[in-house]
PDB file of C-alpha atoms in Angstrom:
ATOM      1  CA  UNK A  22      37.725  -7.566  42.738  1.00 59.00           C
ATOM      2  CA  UNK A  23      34.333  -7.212  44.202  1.00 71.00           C
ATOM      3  CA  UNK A  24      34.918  -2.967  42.822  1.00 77.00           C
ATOM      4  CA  UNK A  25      35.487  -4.675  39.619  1.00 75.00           C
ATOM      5  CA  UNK A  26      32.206  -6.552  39.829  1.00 75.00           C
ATOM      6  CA  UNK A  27      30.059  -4.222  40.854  1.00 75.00           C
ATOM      7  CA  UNK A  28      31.283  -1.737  38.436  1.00 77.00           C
ATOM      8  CA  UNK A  29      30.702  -4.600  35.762  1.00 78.00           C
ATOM      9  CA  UNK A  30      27.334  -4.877  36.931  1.00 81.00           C
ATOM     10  CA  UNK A  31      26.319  -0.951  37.144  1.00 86.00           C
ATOM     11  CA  UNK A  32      27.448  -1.045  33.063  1.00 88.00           C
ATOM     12  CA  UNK A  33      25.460  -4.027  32.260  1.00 89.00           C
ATOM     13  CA  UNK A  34      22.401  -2.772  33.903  1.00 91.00           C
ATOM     14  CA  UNK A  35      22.688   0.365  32.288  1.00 92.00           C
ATOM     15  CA  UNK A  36      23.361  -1.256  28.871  1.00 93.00           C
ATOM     16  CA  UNK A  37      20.356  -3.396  29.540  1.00 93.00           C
ATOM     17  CA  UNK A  38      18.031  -0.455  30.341  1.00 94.00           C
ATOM     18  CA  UNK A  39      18.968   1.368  27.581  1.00 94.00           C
ATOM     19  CA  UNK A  40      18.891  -1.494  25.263  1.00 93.00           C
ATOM     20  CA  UNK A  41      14.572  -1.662  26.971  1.00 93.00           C
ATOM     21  CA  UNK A  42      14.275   2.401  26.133  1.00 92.00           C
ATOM     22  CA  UNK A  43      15.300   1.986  22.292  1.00 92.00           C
ATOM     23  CA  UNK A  44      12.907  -1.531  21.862  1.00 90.00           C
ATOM     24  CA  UNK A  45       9.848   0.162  24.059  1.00 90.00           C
ATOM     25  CA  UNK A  46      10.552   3.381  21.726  1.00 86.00           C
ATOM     26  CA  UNK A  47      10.407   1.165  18.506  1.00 86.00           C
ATOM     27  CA  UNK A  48      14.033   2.271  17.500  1.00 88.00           C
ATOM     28  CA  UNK A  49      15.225  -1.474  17.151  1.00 90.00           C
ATOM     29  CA  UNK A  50      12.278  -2.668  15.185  1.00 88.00           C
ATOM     30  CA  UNK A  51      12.753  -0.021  12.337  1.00 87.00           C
ATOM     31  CA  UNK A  52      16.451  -0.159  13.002  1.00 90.00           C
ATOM     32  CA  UNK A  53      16.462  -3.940  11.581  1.00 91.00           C
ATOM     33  CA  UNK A  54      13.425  -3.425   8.706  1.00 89.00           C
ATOM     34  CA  UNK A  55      15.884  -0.745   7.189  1.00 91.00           C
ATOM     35  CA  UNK A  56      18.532  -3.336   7.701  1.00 92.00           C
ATOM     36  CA  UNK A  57      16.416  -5.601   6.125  1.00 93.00           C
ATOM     37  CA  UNK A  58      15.263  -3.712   3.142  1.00 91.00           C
ATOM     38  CA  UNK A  59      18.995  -3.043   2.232  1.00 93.00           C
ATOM     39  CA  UNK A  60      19.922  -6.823   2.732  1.00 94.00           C
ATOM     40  CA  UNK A  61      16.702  -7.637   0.212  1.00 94.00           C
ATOM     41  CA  UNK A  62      17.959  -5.052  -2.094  1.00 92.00           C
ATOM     42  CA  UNK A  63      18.598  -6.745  -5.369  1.00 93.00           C
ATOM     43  CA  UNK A  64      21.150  -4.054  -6.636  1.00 93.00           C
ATOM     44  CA  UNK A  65      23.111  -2.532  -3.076  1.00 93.00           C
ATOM     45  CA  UNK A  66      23.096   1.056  -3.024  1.00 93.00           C
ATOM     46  CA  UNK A  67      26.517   2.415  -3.931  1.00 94.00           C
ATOM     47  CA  UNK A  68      25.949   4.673  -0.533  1.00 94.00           C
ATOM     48  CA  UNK A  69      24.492   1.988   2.219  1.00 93.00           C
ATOM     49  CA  UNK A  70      24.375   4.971   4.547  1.00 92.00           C
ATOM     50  CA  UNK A  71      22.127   7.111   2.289  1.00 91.00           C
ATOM     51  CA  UNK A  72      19.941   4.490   1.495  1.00 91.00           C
ATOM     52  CA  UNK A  73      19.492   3.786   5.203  1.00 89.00           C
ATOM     53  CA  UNK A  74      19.085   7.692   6.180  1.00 87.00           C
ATOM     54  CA  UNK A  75      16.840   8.015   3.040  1.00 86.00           C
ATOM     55  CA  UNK A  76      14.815   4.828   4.162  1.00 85.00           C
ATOM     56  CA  UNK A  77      14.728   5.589   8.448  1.00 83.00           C
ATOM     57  CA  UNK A  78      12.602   8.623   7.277  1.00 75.00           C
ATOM     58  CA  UNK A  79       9.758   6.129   5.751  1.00 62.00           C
ATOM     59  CA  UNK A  80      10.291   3.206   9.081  1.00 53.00           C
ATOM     60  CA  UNK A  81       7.993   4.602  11.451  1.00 55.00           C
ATOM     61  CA  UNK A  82       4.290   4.613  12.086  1.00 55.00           C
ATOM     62  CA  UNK A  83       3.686   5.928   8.623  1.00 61.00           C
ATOM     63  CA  UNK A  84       5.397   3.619   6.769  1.00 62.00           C
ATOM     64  CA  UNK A  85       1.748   1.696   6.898  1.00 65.00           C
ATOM     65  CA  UNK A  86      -0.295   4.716   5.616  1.00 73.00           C
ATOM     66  CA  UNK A  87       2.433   4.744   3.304  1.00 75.00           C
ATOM     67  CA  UNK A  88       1.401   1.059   2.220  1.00 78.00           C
ATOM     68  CA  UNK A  89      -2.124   1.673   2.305  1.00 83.00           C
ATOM     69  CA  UNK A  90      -2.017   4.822  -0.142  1.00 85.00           C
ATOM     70  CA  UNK A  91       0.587   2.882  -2.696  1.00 87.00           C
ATOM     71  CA  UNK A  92      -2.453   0.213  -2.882  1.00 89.00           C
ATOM     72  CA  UNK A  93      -5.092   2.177  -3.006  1.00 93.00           C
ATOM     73  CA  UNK A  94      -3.129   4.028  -5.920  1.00 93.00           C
ATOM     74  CA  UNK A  95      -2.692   0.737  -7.624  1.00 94.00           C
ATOM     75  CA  UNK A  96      -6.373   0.404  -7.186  1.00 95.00           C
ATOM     76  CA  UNK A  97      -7.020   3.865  -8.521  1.00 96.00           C
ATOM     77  CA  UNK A  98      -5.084   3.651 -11.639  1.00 96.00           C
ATOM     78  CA  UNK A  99      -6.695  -0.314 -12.320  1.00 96.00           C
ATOM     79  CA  UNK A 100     -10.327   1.451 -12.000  1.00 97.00           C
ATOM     80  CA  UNK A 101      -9.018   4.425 -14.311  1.00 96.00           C
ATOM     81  CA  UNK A 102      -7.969   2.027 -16.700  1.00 96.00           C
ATOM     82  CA  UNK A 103     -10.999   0.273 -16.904  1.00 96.00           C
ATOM     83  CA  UNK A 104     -13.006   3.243 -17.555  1.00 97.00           C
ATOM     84  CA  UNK A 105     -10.401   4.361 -19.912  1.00 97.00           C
ATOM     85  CA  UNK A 106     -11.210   1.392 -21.951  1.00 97.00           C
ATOM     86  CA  UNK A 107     -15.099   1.678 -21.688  1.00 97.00           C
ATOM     87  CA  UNK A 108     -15.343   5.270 -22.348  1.00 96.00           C
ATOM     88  CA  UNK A 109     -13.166   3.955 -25.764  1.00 96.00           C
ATOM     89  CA  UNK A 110     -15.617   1.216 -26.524  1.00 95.00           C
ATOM     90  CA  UNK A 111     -18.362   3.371 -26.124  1.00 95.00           C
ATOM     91  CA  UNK A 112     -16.664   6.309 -28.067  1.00 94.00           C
ATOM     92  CA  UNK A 113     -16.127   2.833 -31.020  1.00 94.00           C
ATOM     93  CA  UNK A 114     -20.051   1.996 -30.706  1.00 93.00           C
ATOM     94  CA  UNK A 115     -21.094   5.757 -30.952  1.00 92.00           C
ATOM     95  CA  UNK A 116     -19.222   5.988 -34.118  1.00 92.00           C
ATOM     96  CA  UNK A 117     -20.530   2.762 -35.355  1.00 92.00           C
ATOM     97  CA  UNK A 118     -24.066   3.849 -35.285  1.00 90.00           C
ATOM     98  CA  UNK A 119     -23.306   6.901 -37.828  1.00 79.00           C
ATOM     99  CA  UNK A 120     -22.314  10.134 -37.389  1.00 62.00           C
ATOM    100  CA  UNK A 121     -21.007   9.942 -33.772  1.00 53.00           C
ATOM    101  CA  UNK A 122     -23.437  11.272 -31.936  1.00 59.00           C
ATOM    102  CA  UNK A 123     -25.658  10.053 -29.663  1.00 54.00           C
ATOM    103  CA  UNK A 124     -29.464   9.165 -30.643  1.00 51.00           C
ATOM    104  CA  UNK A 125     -32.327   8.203 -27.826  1.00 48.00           C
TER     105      UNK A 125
END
């Protein structure tokens, strides 16, 4: 019994240290944001295990640079938009004054 015991032990301490290597390693965090992600998925992937592969590629440390560059796209395209609708009003009050050009 005391065989049995020990040997229980020996596997739970090993579980237990391995369970410290994949947490210290970040493995469980992006483990359950993919998780996540698929559980907040409005339509579910016909393949859960391709979405997961597909989206374990984007959980590590550059999932935030990924974050930061898809808003600071949004933020590119709102400033290109505004300027796309000046240069037009300005192109509208150039053509106003006459024969579309410029006069100082």
């Amino acid at each position: 019994l005391t065989t049995m015991a020990a040997s229980f032990n020996s596997i739970e301490s090993k579980k237990e240290e391995f369970r410290q290597y994949l947490d210290k390693g970040g493995v469980i965090d992006a483990i359950t944001k993919v998780l996540v992600s698929l559980y907040e998925e409005p339509e579910k992937p016909t393949n859960a295990l391709e979405f997961l592969l597909s989206h374990m590629s984007q959980a590590g440390p550059q999932t935030a640079d990924l974050e930061a560059l898809k808003a600071e796209n949004a933020e590119l395209k709102k400033q290109l938009d505004e300027a796309k609708a000046q240069t037009e009003e300005l192109r509208k009050q150039l053509e106003a004054r006459g024969d579309g050009h410029a006069t100082s």
